[in-house]
PDB file of C-alpha atoms and ligand atoms in Angstrom:
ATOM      1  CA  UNK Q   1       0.411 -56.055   7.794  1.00 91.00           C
ATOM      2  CA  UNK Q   2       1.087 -53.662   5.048  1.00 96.00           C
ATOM      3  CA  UNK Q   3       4.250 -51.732   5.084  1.00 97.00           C
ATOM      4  CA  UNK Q   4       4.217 -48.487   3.126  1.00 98.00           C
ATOM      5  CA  UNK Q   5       4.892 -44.699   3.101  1.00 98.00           C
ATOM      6  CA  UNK Q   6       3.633 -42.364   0.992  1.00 98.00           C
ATOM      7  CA  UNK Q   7       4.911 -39.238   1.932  1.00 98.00           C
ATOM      8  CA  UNK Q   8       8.618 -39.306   1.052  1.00 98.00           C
ATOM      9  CA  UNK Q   9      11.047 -36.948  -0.228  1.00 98.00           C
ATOM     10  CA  UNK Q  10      14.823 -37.230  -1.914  1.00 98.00           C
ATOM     11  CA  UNK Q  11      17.066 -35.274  -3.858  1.00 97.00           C
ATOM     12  CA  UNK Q  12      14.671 -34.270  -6.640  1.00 98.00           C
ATOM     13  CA  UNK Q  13      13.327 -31.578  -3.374  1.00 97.00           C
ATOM     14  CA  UNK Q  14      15.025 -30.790   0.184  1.00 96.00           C
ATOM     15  CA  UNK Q  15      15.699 -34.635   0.897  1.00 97.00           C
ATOM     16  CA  UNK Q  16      18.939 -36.482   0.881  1.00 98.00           C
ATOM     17  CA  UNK Q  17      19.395 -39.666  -1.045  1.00 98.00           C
ATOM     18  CA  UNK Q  18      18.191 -40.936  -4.899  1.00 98.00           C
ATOM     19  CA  UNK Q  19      14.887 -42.564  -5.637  1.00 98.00           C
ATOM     20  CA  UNK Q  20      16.894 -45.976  -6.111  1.00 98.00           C
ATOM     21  CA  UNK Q  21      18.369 -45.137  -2.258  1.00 98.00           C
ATOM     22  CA  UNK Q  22      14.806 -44.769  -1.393  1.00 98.00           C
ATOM     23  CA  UNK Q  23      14.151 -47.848  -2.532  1.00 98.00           C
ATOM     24  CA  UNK Q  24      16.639 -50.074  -1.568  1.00 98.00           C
ATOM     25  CA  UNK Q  25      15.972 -48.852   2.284  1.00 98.00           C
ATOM     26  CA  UNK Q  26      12.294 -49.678   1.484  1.00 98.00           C
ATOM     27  CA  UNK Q  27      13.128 -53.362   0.243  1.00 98.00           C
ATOM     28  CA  UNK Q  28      15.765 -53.441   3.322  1.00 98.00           C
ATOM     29  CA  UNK Q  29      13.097 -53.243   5.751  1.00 97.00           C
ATOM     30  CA  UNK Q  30      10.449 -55.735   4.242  1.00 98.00           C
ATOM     31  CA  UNK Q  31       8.115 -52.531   3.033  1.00 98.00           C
ATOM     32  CA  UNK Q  32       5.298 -53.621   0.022  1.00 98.00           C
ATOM     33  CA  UNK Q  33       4.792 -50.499  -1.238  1.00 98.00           C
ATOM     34  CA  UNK Q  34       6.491 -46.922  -1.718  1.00 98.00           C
ATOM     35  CA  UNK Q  35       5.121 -43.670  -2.645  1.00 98.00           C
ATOM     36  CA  UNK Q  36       7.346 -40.985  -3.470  1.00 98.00           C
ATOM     37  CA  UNK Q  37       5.938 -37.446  -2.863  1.00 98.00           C
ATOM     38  CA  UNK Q  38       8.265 -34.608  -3.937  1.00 98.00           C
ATOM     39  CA  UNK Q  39       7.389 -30.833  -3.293  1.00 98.00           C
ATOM     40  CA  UNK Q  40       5.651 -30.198  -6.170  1.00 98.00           C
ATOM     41  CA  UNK Q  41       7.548 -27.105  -7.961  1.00 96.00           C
ATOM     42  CA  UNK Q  42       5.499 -23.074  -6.765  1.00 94.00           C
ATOM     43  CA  UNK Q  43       5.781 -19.967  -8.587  1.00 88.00           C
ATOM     44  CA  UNK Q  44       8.499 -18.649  -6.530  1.00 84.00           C
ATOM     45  CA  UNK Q  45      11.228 -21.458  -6.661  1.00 83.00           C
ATOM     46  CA  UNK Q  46      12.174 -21.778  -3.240  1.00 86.00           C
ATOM     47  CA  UNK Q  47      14.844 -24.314  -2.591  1.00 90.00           C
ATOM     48  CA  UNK Q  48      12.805 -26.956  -0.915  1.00 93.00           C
ATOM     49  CA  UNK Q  49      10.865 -27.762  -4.182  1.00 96.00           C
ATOM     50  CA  UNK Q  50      11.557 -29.613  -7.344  1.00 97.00           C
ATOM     51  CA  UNK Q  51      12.644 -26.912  -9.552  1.00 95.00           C
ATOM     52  CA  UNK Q  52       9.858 -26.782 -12.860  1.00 95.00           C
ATOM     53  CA  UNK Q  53      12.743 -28.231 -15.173  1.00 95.00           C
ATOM     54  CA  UNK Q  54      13.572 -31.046 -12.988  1.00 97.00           C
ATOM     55  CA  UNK Q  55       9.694 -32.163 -12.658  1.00 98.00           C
ATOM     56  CA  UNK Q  56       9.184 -34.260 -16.256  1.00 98.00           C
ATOM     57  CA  UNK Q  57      13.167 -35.963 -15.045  1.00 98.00           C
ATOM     58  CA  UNK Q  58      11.480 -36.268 -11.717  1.00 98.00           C
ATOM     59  CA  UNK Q  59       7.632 -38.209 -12.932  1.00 98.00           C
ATOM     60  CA  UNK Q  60      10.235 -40.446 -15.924  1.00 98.00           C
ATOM     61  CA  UNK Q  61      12.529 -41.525 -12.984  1.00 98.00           C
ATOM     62  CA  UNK Q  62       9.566 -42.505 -10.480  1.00 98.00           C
ATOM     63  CA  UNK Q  63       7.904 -44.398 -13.582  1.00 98.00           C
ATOM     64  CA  UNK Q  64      10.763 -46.007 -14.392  1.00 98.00           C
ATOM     65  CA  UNK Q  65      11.471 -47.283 -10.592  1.00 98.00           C
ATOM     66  CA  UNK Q  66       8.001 -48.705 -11.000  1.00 98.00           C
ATOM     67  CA  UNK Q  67       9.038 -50.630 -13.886  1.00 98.00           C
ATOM     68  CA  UNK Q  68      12.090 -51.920 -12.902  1.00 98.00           C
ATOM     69  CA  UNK Q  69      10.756 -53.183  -8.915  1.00 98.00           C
ATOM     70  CA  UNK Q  70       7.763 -54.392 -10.157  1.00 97.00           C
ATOM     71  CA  UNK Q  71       7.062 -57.543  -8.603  1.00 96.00           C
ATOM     72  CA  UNK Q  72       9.226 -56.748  -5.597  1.00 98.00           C
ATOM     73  CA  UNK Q  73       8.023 -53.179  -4.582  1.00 98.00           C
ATOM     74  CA  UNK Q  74       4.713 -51.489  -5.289  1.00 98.00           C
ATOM     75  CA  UNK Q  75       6.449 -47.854  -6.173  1.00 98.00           C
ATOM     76  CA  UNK Q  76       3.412 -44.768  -6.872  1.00 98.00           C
ATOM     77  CA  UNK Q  77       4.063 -41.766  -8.321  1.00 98.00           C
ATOM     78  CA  UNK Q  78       2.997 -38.606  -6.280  1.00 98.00           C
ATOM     79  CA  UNK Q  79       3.402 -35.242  -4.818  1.00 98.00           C
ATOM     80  CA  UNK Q  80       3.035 -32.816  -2.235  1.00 98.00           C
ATOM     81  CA  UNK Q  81       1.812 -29.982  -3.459  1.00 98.00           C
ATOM     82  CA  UNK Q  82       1.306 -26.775  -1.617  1.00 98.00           C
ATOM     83  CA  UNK Q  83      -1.867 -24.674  -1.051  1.00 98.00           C
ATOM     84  CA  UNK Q  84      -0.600 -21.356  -1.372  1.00 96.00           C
ATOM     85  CA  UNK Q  85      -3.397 -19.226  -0.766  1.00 94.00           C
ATOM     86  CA  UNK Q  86      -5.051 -16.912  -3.616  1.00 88.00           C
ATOM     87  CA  UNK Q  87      -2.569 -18.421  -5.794  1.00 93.00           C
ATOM     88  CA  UNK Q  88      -2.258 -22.396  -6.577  1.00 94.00           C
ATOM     89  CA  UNK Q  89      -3.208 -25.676  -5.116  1.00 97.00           C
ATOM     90  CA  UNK Q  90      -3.787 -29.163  -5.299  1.00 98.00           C
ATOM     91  CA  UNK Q  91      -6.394 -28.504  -7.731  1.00 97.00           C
ATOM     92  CA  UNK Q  92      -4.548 -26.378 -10.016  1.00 96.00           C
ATOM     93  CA  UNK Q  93      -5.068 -27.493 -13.506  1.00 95.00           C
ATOM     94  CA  UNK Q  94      -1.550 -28.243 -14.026  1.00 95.00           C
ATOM     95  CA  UNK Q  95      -1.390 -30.968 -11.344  1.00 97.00           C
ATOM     96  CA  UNK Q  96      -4.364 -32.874 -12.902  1.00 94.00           C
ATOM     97  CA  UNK Q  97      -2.200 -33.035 -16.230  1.00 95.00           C
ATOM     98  CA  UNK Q  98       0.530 -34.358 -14.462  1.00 97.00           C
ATOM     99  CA  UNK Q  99      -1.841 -37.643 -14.057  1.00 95.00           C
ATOM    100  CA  UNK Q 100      -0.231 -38.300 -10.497  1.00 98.00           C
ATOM    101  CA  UNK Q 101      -0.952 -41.864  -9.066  1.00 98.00           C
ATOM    102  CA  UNK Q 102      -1.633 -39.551  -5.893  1.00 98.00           C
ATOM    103  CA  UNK Q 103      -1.552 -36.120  -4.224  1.00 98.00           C
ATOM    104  CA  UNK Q 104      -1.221 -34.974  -0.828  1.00 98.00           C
ATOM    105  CA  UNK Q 105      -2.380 -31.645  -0.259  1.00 98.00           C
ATOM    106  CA  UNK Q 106      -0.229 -29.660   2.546  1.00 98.00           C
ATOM    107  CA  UNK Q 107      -0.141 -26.019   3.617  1.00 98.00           C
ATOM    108  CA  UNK Q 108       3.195 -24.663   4.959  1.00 97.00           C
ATOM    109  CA  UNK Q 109       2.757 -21.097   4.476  1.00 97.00           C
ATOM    110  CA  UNK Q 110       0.100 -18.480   5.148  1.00 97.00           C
ATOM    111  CA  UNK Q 111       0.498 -15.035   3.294  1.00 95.00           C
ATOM    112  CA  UNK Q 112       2.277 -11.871   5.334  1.00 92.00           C
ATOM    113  CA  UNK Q 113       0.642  -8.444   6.144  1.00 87.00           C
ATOM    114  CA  UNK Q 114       1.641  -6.891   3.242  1.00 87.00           C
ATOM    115  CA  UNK Q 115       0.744 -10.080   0.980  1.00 85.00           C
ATOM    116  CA  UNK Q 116       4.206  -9.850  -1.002  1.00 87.00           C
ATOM    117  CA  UNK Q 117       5.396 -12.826   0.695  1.00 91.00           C
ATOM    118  CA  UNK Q 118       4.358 -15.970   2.210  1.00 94.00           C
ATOM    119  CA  UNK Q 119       5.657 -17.396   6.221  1.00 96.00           C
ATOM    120  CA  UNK Q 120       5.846 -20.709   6.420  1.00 96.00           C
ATOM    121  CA  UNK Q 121       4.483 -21.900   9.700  1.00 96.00           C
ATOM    122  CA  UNK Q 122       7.144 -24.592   9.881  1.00 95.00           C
ATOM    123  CA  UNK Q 123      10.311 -22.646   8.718  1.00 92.00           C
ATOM    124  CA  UNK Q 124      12.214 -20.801  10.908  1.00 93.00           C
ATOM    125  CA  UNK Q 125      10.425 -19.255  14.097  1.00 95.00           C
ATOM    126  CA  UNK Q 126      11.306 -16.118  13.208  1.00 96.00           C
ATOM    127  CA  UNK Q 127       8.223 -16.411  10.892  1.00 96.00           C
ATOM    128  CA  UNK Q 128       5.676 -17.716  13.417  1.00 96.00           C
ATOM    129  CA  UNK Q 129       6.571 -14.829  15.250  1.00 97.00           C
ATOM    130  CA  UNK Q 130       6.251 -12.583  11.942  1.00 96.00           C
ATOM    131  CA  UNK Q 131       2.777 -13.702  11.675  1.00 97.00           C
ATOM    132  CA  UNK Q 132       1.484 -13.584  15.435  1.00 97.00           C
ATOM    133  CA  UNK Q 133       3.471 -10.159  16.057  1.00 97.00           C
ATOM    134  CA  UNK Q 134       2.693  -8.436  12.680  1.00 95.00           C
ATOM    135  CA  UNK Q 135       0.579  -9.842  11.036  1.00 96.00           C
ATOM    136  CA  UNK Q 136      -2.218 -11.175  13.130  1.00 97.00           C
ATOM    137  CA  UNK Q 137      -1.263  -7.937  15.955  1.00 96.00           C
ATOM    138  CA  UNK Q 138      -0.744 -10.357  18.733  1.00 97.00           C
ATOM    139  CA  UNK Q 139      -3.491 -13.105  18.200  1.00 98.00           C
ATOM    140  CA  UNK Q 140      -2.030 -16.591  18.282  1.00 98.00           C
ATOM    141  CA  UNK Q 141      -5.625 -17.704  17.852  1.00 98.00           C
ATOM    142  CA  UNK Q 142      -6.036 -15.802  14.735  1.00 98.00           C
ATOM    143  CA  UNK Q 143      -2.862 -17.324  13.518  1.00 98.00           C
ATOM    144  CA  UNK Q 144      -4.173 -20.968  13.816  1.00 98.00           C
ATOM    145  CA  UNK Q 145      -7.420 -19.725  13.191  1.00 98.00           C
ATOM    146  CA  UNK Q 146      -6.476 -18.685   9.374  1.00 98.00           C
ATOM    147  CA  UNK Q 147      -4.038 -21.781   9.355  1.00 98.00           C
ATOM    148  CA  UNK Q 148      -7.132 -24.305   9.736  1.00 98.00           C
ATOM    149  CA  UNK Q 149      -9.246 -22.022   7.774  1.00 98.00           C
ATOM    150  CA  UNK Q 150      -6.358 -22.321   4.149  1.00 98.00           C
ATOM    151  CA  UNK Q 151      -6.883 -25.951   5.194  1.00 98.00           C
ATOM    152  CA  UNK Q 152     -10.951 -26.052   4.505  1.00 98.00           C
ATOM    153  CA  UNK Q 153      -9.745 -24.019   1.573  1.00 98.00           C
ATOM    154  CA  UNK Q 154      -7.948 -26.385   0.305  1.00 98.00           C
ATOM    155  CA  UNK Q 155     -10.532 -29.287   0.741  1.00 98.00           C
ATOM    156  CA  UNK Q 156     -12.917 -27.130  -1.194  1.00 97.00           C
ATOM    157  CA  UNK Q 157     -10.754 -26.763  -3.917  1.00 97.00           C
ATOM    158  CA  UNK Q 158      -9.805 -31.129  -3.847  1.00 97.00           C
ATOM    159  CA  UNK Q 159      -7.282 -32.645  -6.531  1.00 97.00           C
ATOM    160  CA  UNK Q 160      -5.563 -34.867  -3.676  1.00 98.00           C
ATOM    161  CA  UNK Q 161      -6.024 -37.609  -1.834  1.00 98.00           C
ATOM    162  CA  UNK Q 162      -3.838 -37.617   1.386  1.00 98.00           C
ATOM    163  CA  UNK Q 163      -4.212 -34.266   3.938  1.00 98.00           C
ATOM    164  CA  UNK Q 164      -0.428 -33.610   4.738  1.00 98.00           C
ATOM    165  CA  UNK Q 165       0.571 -32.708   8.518  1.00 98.00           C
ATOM    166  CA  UNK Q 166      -2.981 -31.634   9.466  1.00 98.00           C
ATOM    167  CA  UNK Q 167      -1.425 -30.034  12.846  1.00 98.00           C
ATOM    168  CA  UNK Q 168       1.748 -28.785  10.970  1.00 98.00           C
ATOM    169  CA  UNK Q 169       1.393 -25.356  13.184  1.00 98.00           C
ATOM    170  CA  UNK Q 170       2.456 -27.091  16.446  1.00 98.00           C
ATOM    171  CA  UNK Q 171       6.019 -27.603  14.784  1.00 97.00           C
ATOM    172  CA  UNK Q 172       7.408 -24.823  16.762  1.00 96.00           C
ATOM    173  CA  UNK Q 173       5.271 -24.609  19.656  1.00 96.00           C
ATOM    174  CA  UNK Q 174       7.220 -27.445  21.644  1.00 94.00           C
ATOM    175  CA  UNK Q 175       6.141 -27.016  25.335  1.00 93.00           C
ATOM    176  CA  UNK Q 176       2.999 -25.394  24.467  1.00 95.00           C
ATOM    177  CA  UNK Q 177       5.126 -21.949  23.488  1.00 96.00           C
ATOM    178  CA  UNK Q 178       2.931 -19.753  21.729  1.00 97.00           C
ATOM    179  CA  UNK Q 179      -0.340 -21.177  22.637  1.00 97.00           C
ATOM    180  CA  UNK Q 180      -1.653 -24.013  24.811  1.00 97.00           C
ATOM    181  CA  UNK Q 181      -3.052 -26.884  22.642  1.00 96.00           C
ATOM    182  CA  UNK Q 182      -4.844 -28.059  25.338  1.00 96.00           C
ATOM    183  CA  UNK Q 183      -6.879 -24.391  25.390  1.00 98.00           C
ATOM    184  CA  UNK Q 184     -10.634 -24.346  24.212  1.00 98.00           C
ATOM    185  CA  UNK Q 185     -10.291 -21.947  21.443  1.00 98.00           C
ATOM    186  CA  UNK Q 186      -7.266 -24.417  19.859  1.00 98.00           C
ATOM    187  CA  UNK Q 187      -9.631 -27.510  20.266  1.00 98.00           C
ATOM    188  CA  UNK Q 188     -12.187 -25.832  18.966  1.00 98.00           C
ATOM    189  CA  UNK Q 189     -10.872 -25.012  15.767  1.00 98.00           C
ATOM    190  CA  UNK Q 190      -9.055 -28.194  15.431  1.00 98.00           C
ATOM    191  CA  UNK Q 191     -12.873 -29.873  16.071  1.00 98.00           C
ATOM    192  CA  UNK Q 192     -14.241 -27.712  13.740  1.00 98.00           C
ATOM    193  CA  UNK Q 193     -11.849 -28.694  10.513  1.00 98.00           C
ATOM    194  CA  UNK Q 194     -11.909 -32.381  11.722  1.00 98.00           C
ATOM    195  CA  UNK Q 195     -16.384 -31.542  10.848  1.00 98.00           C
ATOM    196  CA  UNK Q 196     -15.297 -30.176   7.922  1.00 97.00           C
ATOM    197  CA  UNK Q 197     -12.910 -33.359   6.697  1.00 97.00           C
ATOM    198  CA  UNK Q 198     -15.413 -35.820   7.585  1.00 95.00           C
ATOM    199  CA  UNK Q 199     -17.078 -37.636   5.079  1.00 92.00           C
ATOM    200  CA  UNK Q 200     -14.738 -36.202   2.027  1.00 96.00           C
ATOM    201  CA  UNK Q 201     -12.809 -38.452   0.045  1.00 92.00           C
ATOM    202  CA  UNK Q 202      -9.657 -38.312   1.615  1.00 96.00           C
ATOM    203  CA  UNK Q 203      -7.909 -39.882   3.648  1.00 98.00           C
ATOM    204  CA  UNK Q 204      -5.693 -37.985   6.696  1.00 98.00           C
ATOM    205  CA  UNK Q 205      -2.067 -38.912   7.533  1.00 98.00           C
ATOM    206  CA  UNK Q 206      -0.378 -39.447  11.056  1.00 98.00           C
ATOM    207  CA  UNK Q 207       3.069 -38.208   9.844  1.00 98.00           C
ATOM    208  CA  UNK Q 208       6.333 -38.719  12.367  1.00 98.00           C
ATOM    209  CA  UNK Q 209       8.134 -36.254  10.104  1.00 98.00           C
ATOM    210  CA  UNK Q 210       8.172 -33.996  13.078  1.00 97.00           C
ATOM    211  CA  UNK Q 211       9.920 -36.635  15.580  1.00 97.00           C
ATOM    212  CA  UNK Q 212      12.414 -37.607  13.087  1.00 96.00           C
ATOM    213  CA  UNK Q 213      13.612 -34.041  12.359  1.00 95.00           C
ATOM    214  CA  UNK Q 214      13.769 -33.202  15.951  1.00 94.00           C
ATOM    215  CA  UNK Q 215      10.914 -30.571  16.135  1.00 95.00           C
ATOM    216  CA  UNK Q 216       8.365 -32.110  18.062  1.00 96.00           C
ATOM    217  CA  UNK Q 217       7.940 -34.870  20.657  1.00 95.00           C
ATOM    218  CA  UNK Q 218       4.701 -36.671  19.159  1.00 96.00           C
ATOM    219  CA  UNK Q 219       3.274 -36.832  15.514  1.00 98.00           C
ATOM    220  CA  UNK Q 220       1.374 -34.941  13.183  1.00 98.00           C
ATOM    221  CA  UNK Q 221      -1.944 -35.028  14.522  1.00 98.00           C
ATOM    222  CA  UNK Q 222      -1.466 -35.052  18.208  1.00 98.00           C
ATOM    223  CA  UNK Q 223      -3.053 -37.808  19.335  1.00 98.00           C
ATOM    224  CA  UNK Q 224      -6.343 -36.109  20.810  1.00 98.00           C
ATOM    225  CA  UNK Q 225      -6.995 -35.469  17.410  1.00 98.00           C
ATOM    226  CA  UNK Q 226      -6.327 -38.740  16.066  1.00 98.00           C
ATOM    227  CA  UNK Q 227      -9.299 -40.036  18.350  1.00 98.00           C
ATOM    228  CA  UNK Q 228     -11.333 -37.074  17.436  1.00 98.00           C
ATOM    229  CA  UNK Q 229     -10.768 -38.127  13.769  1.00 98.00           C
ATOM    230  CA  UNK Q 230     -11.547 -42.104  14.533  1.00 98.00           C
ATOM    231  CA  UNK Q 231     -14.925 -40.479  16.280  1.00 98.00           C
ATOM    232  CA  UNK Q 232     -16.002 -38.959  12.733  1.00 98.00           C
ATOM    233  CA  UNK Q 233     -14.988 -41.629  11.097  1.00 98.00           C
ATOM    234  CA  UNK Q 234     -12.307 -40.234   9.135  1.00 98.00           C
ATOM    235  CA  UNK Q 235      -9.791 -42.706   7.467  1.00 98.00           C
ATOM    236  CA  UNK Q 236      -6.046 -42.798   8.704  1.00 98.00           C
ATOM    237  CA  UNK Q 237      -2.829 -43.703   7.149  1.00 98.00           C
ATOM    238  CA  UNK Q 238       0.460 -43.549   8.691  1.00 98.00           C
ATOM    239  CA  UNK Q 239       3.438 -42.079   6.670  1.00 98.00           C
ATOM    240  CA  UNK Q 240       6.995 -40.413   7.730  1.00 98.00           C
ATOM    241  CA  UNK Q 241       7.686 -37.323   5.974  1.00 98.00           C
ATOM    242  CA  UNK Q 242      11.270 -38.936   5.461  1.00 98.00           C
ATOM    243  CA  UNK Q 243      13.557 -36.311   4.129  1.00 98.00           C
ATOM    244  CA  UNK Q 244      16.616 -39.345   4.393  1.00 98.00           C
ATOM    245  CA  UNK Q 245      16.200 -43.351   3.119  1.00 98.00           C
ATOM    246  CA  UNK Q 246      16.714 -44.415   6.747  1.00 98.00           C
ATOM    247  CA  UNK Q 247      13.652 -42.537   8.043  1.00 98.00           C
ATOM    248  CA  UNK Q 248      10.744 -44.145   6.264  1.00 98.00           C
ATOM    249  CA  UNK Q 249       9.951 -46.097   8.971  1.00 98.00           C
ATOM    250  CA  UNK Q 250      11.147 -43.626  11.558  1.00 98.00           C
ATOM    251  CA  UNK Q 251       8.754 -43.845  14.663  1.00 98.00           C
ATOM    252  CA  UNK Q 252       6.379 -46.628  13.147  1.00 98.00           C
ATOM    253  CA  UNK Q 253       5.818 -49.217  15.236  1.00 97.00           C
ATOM    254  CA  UNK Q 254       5.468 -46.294  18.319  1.00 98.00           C
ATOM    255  CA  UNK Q 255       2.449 -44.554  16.016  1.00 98.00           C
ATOM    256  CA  UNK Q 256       1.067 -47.632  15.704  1.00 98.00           C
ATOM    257  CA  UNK Q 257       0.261 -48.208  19.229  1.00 98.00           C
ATOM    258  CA  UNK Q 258      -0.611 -44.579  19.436  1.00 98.00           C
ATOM    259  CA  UNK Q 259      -3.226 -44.924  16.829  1.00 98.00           C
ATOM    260  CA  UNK Q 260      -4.364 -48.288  18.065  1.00 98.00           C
ATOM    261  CA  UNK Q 261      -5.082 -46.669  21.263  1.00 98.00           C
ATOM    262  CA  UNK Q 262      -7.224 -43.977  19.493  1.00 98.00           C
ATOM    263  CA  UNK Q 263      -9.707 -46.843  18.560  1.00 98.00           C
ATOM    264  CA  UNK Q 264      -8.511 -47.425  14.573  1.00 98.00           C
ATOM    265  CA  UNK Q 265      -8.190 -51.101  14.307  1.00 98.00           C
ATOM    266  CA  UNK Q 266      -7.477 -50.559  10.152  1.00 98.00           C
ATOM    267  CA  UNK Q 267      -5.638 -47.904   8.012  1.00 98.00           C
ATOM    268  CA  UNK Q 268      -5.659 -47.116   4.927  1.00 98.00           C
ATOM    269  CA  UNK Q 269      -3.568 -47.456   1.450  1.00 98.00           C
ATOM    270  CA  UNK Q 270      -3.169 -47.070  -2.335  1.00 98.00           C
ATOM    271  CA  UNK Q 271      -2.888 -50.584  -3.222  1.00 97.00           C
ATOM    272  CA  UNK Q 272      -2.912 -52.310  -6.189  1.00 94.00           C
ATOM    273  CA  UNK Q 273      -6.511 -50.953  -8.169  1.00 91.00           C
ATOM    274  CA  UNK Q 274      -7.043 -48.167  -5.421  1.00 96.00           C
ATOM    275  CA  UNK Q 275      -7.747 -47.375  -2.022  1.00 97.00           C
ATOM    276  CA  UNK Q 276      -7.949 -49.650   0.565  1.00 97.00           C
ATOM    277  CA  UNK Q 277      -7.670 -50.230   4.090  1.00 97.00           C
ATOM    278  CA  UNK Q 278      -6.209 -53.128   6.115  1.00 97.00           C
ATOM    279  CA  UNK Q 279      -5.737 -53.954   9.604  1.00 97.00           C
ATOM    280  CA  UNK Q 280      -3.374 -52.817  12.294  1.00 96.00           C
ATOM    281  CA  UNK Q 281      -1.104 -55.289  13.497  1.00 90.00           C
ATOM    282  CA  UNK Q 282       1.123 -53.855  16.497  1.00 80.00           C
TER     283      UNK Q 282
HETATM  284 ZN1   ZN P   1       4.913 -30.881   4.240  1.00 95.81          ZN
HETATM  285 ZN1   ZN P   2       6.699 -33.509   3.264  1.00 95.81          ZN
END
């Protein structure tokens, strides 16, 4: 079976670690191909992003990994660029220049009442609250309903090829906090984008990011949404959100099984000429 991730960050963002540490924990454990996936740099310059004057150091360095492990590691060049609402996206104009190997497209943030700043949904808790108190007066489902709603933005606008953390908003509602996932309303919603990803060229990530940093007790989508997604069709790939070199593989072979059990018998990968898919082996 293939062994890749694509969604990986080091110390060019928030991760720990250099590309080349990256690497050698990818060749450690056996992996074929690695896809590095920075935060691509927003207007604001929060710390968790390349900074713009790091980003050309950042695309040389990845190209010249690729160089130097070729014919031991397939190494792409990508990253993970926000959808920050009104403002810029995966298909900003800029990112095309960049001539990325790949893009996943990921929202973090939804804007705040008085639109001079943006929560991020999986920051601190304080902003959930921000936005279900304040901004959205009370209305969790509004909340979730705007976060799923940025997300169909986003697939409008295209210029990526991987849909980041499609569930992010459960990071802090461990225990079923601030709303019940299992609740019609949620479902609903979540059933509604999954209509809206079907049959678009992308593919849709089961990330463990969550598990590894602590946050939540399953991945990124919950698995009732994985089998929604294998009932539309929708193609799958499985990546860790690895903010360290030891976590690329974090929670792997447990996803696996998870989406094995949601009926995908094949996921999918940048290989080689393009996209492909392979089969699951568990
Ligand atoms: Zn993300
Ligand atoms: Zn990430």
């Amino acid at each position: 079976m293939i062994l890749s991730n694509f969604h990986t960050h080091c110390d060019y963002c928030d991760g720990a670690g250099t590309p080349e540490d990256v690497v050698e924990a990818a060749l450690s454990r056996n992996f074929d191909i690695l896809g590095f996936s920075s935060h691509a740099p927003i207007a604001s310059e929060p710390t968790w992003t390349i900074s713009e004057s790091d980003l050309p150091l950042y695309l040389k360095h990845i190209d010249e990994l690729k160089e130097k492990y070729a014919g031991k590691l397939e190494i792409w060049k990508g990253l993970e660029i926000d959808y920050i609402d009104g403002i810029s996206g995966p298909s900003s104009r800029r990112f095309k220049d960049l001539h990325l190997d790949y893009a996943i497209g990921s929202v973090h943030m939804i804007k705040s009442g008085d639109g001079e700043r943006f929560l991020a949904v999986d920051g601190p808790e304080e902003h959930l609250i921000e936005l279900i108190d304040v901004v959205y007066n009370g209305s969790v489902e509004k909340v979730t309903e705007k976060y799923y709603s940025l997300i169909c933005d986003m697939v409008d606008g295209g210029g990526f090829d991987i849909l980041g953390h499609l569930d992010l908003i459960k990071k802090r509602n461990r225990d079923n906090r601030y709303f019940d996932e299992n609740a019609p309303w949620y479902r609903n919603q979540v059933r509604d984008t999954l209509d809206y990803l079907k049959n678009r060229d992308l593919v849709v990530e089961v990330n463990t990011g969550g598990i590894s940093r602590g946050a939540t007790d399953t991945v990124y989508p919950s698995p009732w949404i994985i089998r929604e997604a294998f009932e539309r069709k929708i193609p799958l790939m499985l990546n860790a959100d690895s903010h360290v070199p030891e976590h690329i593989d974090f929670y792997f072979a447990e996803a696996l099984k998870i989406i094995r059990d949601c009926g995908y018998r094949e996921l999918h990968t940048l290989k080689g000429e393009g996209w492909t898919s392979f089969p699951i082996e568990v």
